[in-house]
Amino acid sequence: MTGGRWLLRAASLGAALLLWQGLTSLDVNLWLRFEQFPTVGEVAGAFTERAGTGPFWQDLASSLRRIVTGFALAAVLGVAVGTAIARSRIAADVLGPLLEVLRPVPAIALVPVAILLFPSNEQGIVFITCTAAFFPVLVSTRHAVGALTPVWEEAVLTMGGGRARILFSVVLPGALPGIFGGLSVGIGVAWICVISAEMISGEYGVGYRTWQDYTVIDYPGVFVGMVTIGALGWLTSTAVERAGRRLTRWLPARDSSGPVPAAAARTRTWRVPGRSPRTPHPAAARAGATGPRSGSGPFPEQTREATP
């Protein structure tokens, strides 16, 4: 990312903070009422004060532990079940209807179920977090695996590969872009539900502390909790996206200014792990520009009309 883009993003955040400071310091009271809102300075002071105390970091660690545990379980289960449903008719018939009935139920509505099922609030919150992130990962994996072209699998079978080779060399790598799309959505939904669960039945955590501040009418403390939640969500979602870009380095790179032009894509230098970089042969580039001709493909008998 260029320095200009970083500057633009910083300017966007700065403009939002200036607008917030102006509306609250002037006690604007039109249709929206800002006279009860704390100013940016008050929130910054409260944040600095709390950052120097132990309970703040204890709450932060509790929320991070819950989100990491629940999200990791959801990622493993979502990818496994989504792949099974996409590739097995039996799994689709057995698990599909049950999961489709459960999917519309909001994860936060499972708080009473979690209280009844699990012996501690900690386990119940992890269960709710896992359930919230599970379904986005499941759906994205199912669609990503189902959209793969069968030509790749046929090529592996032709070379003597088995089901395990197809799964780990074709299916999962080919579905990774879609899987990470579901993971990016899942981490955001997981934060929403873990904070809500902490507000309802938690003992520690950022959500629990934010709700306690609201009950004692400590509005700067409430905004400290909101800022902390936003920062943690941004950091975790950025980590997921960067992991996705690192694991899908084989995809054609996109320039920051827009899509890759067709001519540049045809002459791109591809880097294969364990091999030296290679550029497509000029004949391949010309074939890509003019389109395939009859009988010129790798299997001429498939493209040339049969003659008597």
Coordinates of C-alpha atoms in Angstrom, one line a residue:
M1 CA 0.0 0.0 0.0
T2 CA 1.3 3.4 -1.0
G3 CA 2.0 6.3 1.4
G4 CA -0.8 8.3 -0.2
R5 CA -3.4 5.6 0.6
W6 CA -2.2 5.5 4.2
L7 CA -2.4 9.3 4.4
L8 CA -6.0 9.2 3.0
R9 CA -7.1 6.6 5.5
A10 CA -5.6 8.6 8.4
A11 CA -7.3 11.8 7.1
S12 CA -10.6 10.0 7.1
L13 CA -10.3 8.9 10.7
G14 CA -9.1 12.4 11.7
A15 CA -12.1 14.0 10.0
A16 CA -14.5 11.7 11.9
L17 CA -12.8 12.6 15.2
L18 CA -13.0 16.3 14.4
L19 CA -16.7 16.0 13.6
W20 CA -17.3 14.1 16.8
Q21 CA -15.4 16.7 18.9
G22 CA -17.3 19.5 17.2
L23 CA -20.8 18.1 17.7
T24 CA -20.2 17.2 21.4
S25 CA -18.3 20.3 22.4
L26 CA -21.0 22.5 20.9
D27 CA -23.8 20.4 22.5
V28 CA -25.7 20.1 19.2
N29 CA -29.3 19.3 19.8
L30 CA -31.2 19.1 16.6
W31 CA -33.0 15.9 15.7
L32 CA -30.0 14.0 17.1
R33 CA -28.9 14.9 20.6
F34 CA -25.2 15.2 21.3
E35 CA -25.3 17.1 24.7
Q36 CA -25.0 13.8 26.6
F37 CA -22.2 12.4 24.5
P38 CA -18.6 12.6 25.9
T39 CA -16.1 14.5 23.9
V40 CA -13.1 13.0 22.2
G41 CA -10.9 14.4 25.0
E42 CA -12.9 12.9 27.7
V43 CA -12.9 9.4 26.1
A44 CA -9.1 9.7 25.5
G45 CA -8.6 10.6 29.1
A46 CA -10.7 7.7 30.3
F47 CA -8.9 5.3 28.0
T48 CA -5.5 6.4 29.3
E49 CA -6.6 6.1 32.9
R50 CA -8.0 2.6 32.4
A51 CA -5.1 1.4 30.3
G52 CA -2.9 1.7 33.4
T53 CA -5.0 -0.6 35.5
G54 CA -5.0 -4.4 35.7
P55 CA -8.8 -5.0 35.2
F56 CA -8.7 -3.5 31.7
W57 CA -6.0 -5.9 30.5
Q58 CA -7.8 -8.8 32.2
D59 CA -11.0 -8.0 30.4
L60 CA -9.1 -7.7 27.1
A61 CA -7.4 -11.0 27.6
S62 CA -10.7 -12.7 28.5
S63 CA -12.4 -11.5 25.3
L64 CA -9.4 -12.4 23.1
R65 CA -9.2 -15.9 24.6
R66 CA -12.9 -16.5 24.0
I67 CA -12.8 -15.2 20.4
V68 CA -9.7 -17.1 19.4
T69 CA -11.0 -20.4 20.9
G70 CA -14.5 -20.1 19.4
F71 CA -13.3 -18.9 16.1
A72 CA -10.7 -21.6 15.7
L73 CA -13.3 -24.3 16.5
A74 CA -15.7 -22.7 14.0
A75 CA -13.1 -22.6 11.3
V76 CA -12.1 -26.2 11.6
L77 CA -15.7 -27.5 11.9
G78 CA -17.0 -25.1 9.2
V79 CA -14.4 -26.1 6.6
A80 CA -14.8 -29.8 7.4
V81 CA -18.6 -29.9 7.3
G82 CA -18.9 -27.6 4.3
T83 CA -16.5 -29.7 2.3
A84 CA -18.3 -32.9 3.3
I85 CA -21.7 -31.5 2.3
A86 CA -20.4 -30.2 -1.0
R87 CA -18.7 -33.5 -2.0
S88 CA -21.0 -36.2 -0.4
R89 CA -24.6 -36.7 -1.2
I90 CA -25.1 -38.7 2.0
A91 CA -23.6 -35.8 4.1
A92 CA -25.8 -33.3 2.2
D93 CA -28.9 -35.4 2.9
V94 CA -28.1 -36.1 6.5
L95 CA -26.6 -32.8 7.7
G96 CA -28.0 -30.3 5.2
P97 CA -31.6 -30.1 6.4
L98 CA -30.6 -29.9 10.1
L99 CA -28.1 -27.1 9.5
E100 CA -30.4 -25.1 7.3
V101 CA -33.0 -25.2 10.1
L102 CA -30.5 -24.0 12.7
R103 CA -28.8 -21.4 10.5
P104 CA -31.5 -18.7 10.7
V105 CA -31.5 -18.8 14.5
P106 CA -29.4 -15.9 15.9
A107 CA -26.4 -17.1 17.9
I108 CA -27.2 -14.7 20.8
A109 CA -30.7 -16.4 21.1
L110 CA -28.8 -19.6 22.2
V111 CA -27.7 -18.0 25.5
P112 CA -30.5 -19.8 27.5
V113 CA -29.4 -23.1 25.7
A114 CA -25.8 -22.4 26.6
I115 CA -26.7 -21.8 30.3
L116 CA -28.6 -25.1 30.4
L117 CA -26.0 -27.1 28.6
F118 CA -22.6 -26.0 30.0
P119 CA -21.5 -25.9 33.6
S120 CA -19.7 -22.5 33.4
N121 CA -20.4 -19.2 31.7
E122 CA -16.9 -19.3 30.0
Q123 CA -17.8 -22.5 28.1
G124 CA -21.2 -21.1 27.1
I125 CA -19.7 -17.9 25.7
V126 CA -17.2 -19.9 23.7
F127 CA -20.1 -22.1 22.4
I128 CA -22.0 -19.0 21.3
T129 CA -19.0 -17.5 19.6
C130 CA -18.3 -20.7 17.8
T131 CA -21.9 -21.0 16.6
A132 CA -21.9 -17.4 15.3
A133 CA -18.7 -18.0 13.2
F134 CA -19.6 -21.5 12.1
F135 CA -22.3 -20.9 9.6
P136 CA -20.6 -18.2 7.5
V137 CA -17.6 -20.5 7.2
L138 CA -19.8 -23.5 6.4
V139 CA -21.8 -21.7 3.6
S140 CA -18.7 -20.1 2.0
T141 CA -16.9 -23.5 2.0
R142 CA -19.8 -25.3 0.6
H143 CA -20.2 -22.9 -2.3
A144 CA -16.4 -22.6 -2.9
V145 CA -15.9 -26.4 -3.1
G146 CA -19.1 -26.9 -5.2
A147 CA -17.9 -24.3 -7.8
L148 CA -14.6 -26.1 -8.5
T149 CA -14.2 -27.4 -12.0
P150 CA -14.0 -31.2 -12.3
V151 CA -11.1 -31.0 -14.8
W152 CA -8.6 -30.6 -12.0
E153 CA -9.8 -33.7 -10.3
E154 CA -9.8 -35.7 -13.5
A155 CA -6.2 -34.6 -14.1
V156 CA -5.1 -35.9 -10.6
L157 CA -7.0 -39.2 -11.2
T158 CA -5.3 -39.5 -14.6
M159 CA -1.9 -39.3 -12.8
G160 CA -2.8 -42.0 -10.3
G161 CA -3.9 -39.7 -7.4
G162 CA -6.4 -40.9 -4.8
R163 CA -9.1 -39.2 -2.8
A164 CA -6.7 -37.8 -0.2
R165 CA -4.5 -36.3 -2.9
I166 CA -7.5 -34.7 -4.6
L167 CA -8.7 -33.3 -1.3
F168 CA -5.4 -31.7 -0.2
S169 CA -4.0 -30.9 -3.6
V170 CA -7.1 -29.7 -5.5
V171 CA -10.2 -29.2 -3.4
L172 CA -8.9 -27.3 -0.4
P173 CA -6.3 -25.1 -2.2
G174 CA -8.8 -24.3 -5.0
A175 CA -11.5 -23.4 -2.4
L176 CA -9.2 -21.3 -0.2
P177 CA -10.3 -17.9 -1.6
G178 CA -13.9 -18.6 -0.9
I179 CA -13.1 -20.1 2.5
F180 CA -11.2 -17.0 3.6
G181 CA -14.1 -14.9 2.5
G182 CA -16.3 -16.8 5.0
L183 CA -13.6 -16.6 7.7
S184 CA -13.5 -12.8 7.3
V185 CA -17.3 -12.6 7.7
G186 CA -17.2 -15.1 10.6
I187 CA -14.7 -13.2 12.7
G188 CA -16.9 -10.1 12.6
V189 CA -20.0 -12.0 13.5
A190 CA -18.1 -13.7 16.3
W191 CA -17.1 -10.4 17.8
I192 CA -20.7 -9.2 17.8
C193 CA -21.9 -12.3 19.6
V194 CA -19.1 -12.6 22.1
I195 CA -19.6 -9.0 23.3
S196 CA -23.4 -9.6 23.5
A197 CA -22.9 -12.8 25.4
E198 CA -20.5 -11.1 27.8
M199 CA -23.1 -8.4 28.4
I200 CA -25.7 -10.9 29.3
S201 CA -23.9 -13.6 31.2
G202 CA -20.3 -12.8 31.4
E203 CA -18.1 -12.1 34.5
Y204 CA -15.1 -10.6 32.7
G205 CA -14.5 -9.2 29.3
V206 CA -14.8 -6.0 27.3
G207 CA -18.5 -6.5 26.8
Y208 CA -19.1 -7.1 30.5
R209 CA -17.2 -4.0 31.5
T210 CA -18.9 -1.9 28.9
W211 CA -22.3 -2.9 30.2
Q212 CA -21.3 -2.2 33.8
D213 CA -20.2 1.3 32.8
Y214 CA -23.6 1.8 31.2
T215 CA -25.4 0.7 34.3
V216 CA -23.5 3.3 36.5
I217 CA -24.0 6.0 33.8
D218 CA -20.2 6.2 33.0
Y219 CA -20.6 7.3 29.4
P220 CA -16.8 7.9 28.7
G221 CA -16.3 4.3 30.0
V222 CA -18.9 3.0 27.6
F223 CA -17.1 4.7 24.7
V224 CA -13.8 3.3 25.9
G225 CA -15.3 -0.2 25.6
M226 CA -16.7 0.6 22.1
V227 CA -13.3 1.9 20.9
T228 CA -11.6 -1.2 22.4
I229 CA -14.0 -3.5 20.7
G230 CA -13.5 -1.8 17.4
A231 CA -9.8 -1.9 17.6
L232 CA -9.8 -5.6 18.5
G233 CA -12.2 -6.4 15.7
W234 CA -10.0 -4.5 13.2
L235 CA -6.8 -6.3 14.3
T236 CA -8.3 -9.8 14.2
S237 CA -10.0 -9.3 10.8
T238 CA -6.8 -7.8 9.4
A239 CA -4.9 -10.9 10.7
V240 CA -7.4 -13.2 8.9
E241 CA -7.2 -11.3 5.6
R242 CA -3.4 -11.3 5.7
A243 CA -3.3 -15.0 6.4
G244 CA -5.6 -15.5 3.4
R245 CA -3.4 -13.4 1.1
R246 CA -0.3 -15.3 2.3
L247 CA -1.9 -18.7 1.7
T248 CA -3.3 -17.8 -1.7
R249 CA -0.1 -16.3 -3.2
W250 CA -0.6 -18.5 -6.2
L251 CA -3.6 -16.2 -7.3
P252 CA -2.8 -13.5 -9.9
A253 CA -1.8 -10.4 -8.1
R254 CA -4.0 -7.3 -8.4
D255 CA -2.5 -3.9 -8.8
S256 CA -3.6 -1.3 -6.2
S257 CA -4.9 0.9 -9.1
G258 CA -7.4 -1.6 -10.3
P259 CA -7.8 -5.0 -12.2
V260 CA -5.0 -6.5 -14.1
P261 CA -5.2 -5.7 -17.9
A262 CA -5.8 -8.7 -20.1
A263 CA -2.5 -8.3 -22.0
A264 CA -0.5 -8.0 -18.8
A265 CA -2.3 -11.1 -17.4
R266 CA -1.3 -13.1 -20.5
T267 CA 2.4 -12.2 -20.1
R268 CA 2.6 -12.4 -16.3
T269 CA 5.6 -14.1 -14.8
W270 CA 4.3 -16.9 -12.6
R271 CA 6.2 -18.1 -9.6
V272 CA 5.6 -21.7 -8.6
P273 CA 6.8 -22.8 -5.1
G274 CA 10.1 -24.8 -5.5
R275 CA 10.7 -23.8 -9.1
S276 CA 12.2 -20.8 -10.8
P277 CA 10.0 -18.1 -12.3
R278 CA 8.7 -18.7 -15.7
T279 CA 6.9 -16.7 -18.4
P280 CA 4.4 -18.1 -20.8
H281 CA 5.7 -19.0 -24.3
P282 CA 5.0 -16.2 -26.9
A283 CA 2.9 -18.7 -28.8
A284 CA 0.7 -19.3 -25.7
A285 CA 0.3 -15.5 -25.4
R286 CA -0.8 -15.2 -29.0
A287 CA -3.2 -18.1 -28.6
G288 CA -4.6 -16.4 -25.5
A289 CA -5.1 -13.2 -27.5
T290 CA -6.7 -14.8 -30.6
G291 CA -8.5 -17.6 -28.9
P292 CA -8.1 -21.4 -29.4
R293 CA -8.3 -22.7 -32.9
S294 CA -9.9 -25.9 -34.0
G295 CA -7.6 -28.8 -33.6
S296 CA -4.9 -26.7 -31.9
G297 CA -5.6 -27.7 -28.3
P298 CA -3.9 -30.4 -26.3
F299 CA -6.5 -32.9 -27.3
P300 CA -7.1 -32.4 -31.0
E301 CA -9.7 -35.1 -31.2
Q302 CA -11.9 -33.1 -28.9
T303 CA -11.8 -30.0 -31.0
R304 CA -11.7 -31.3 -34.6
E305 CA -14.9 -32.5 -36.2
A306 CA -14.8 -36.2 -37.1
T307 CA -14.3 -36.9 -40.8
P308 CA -15.7 -40.0 -42.5

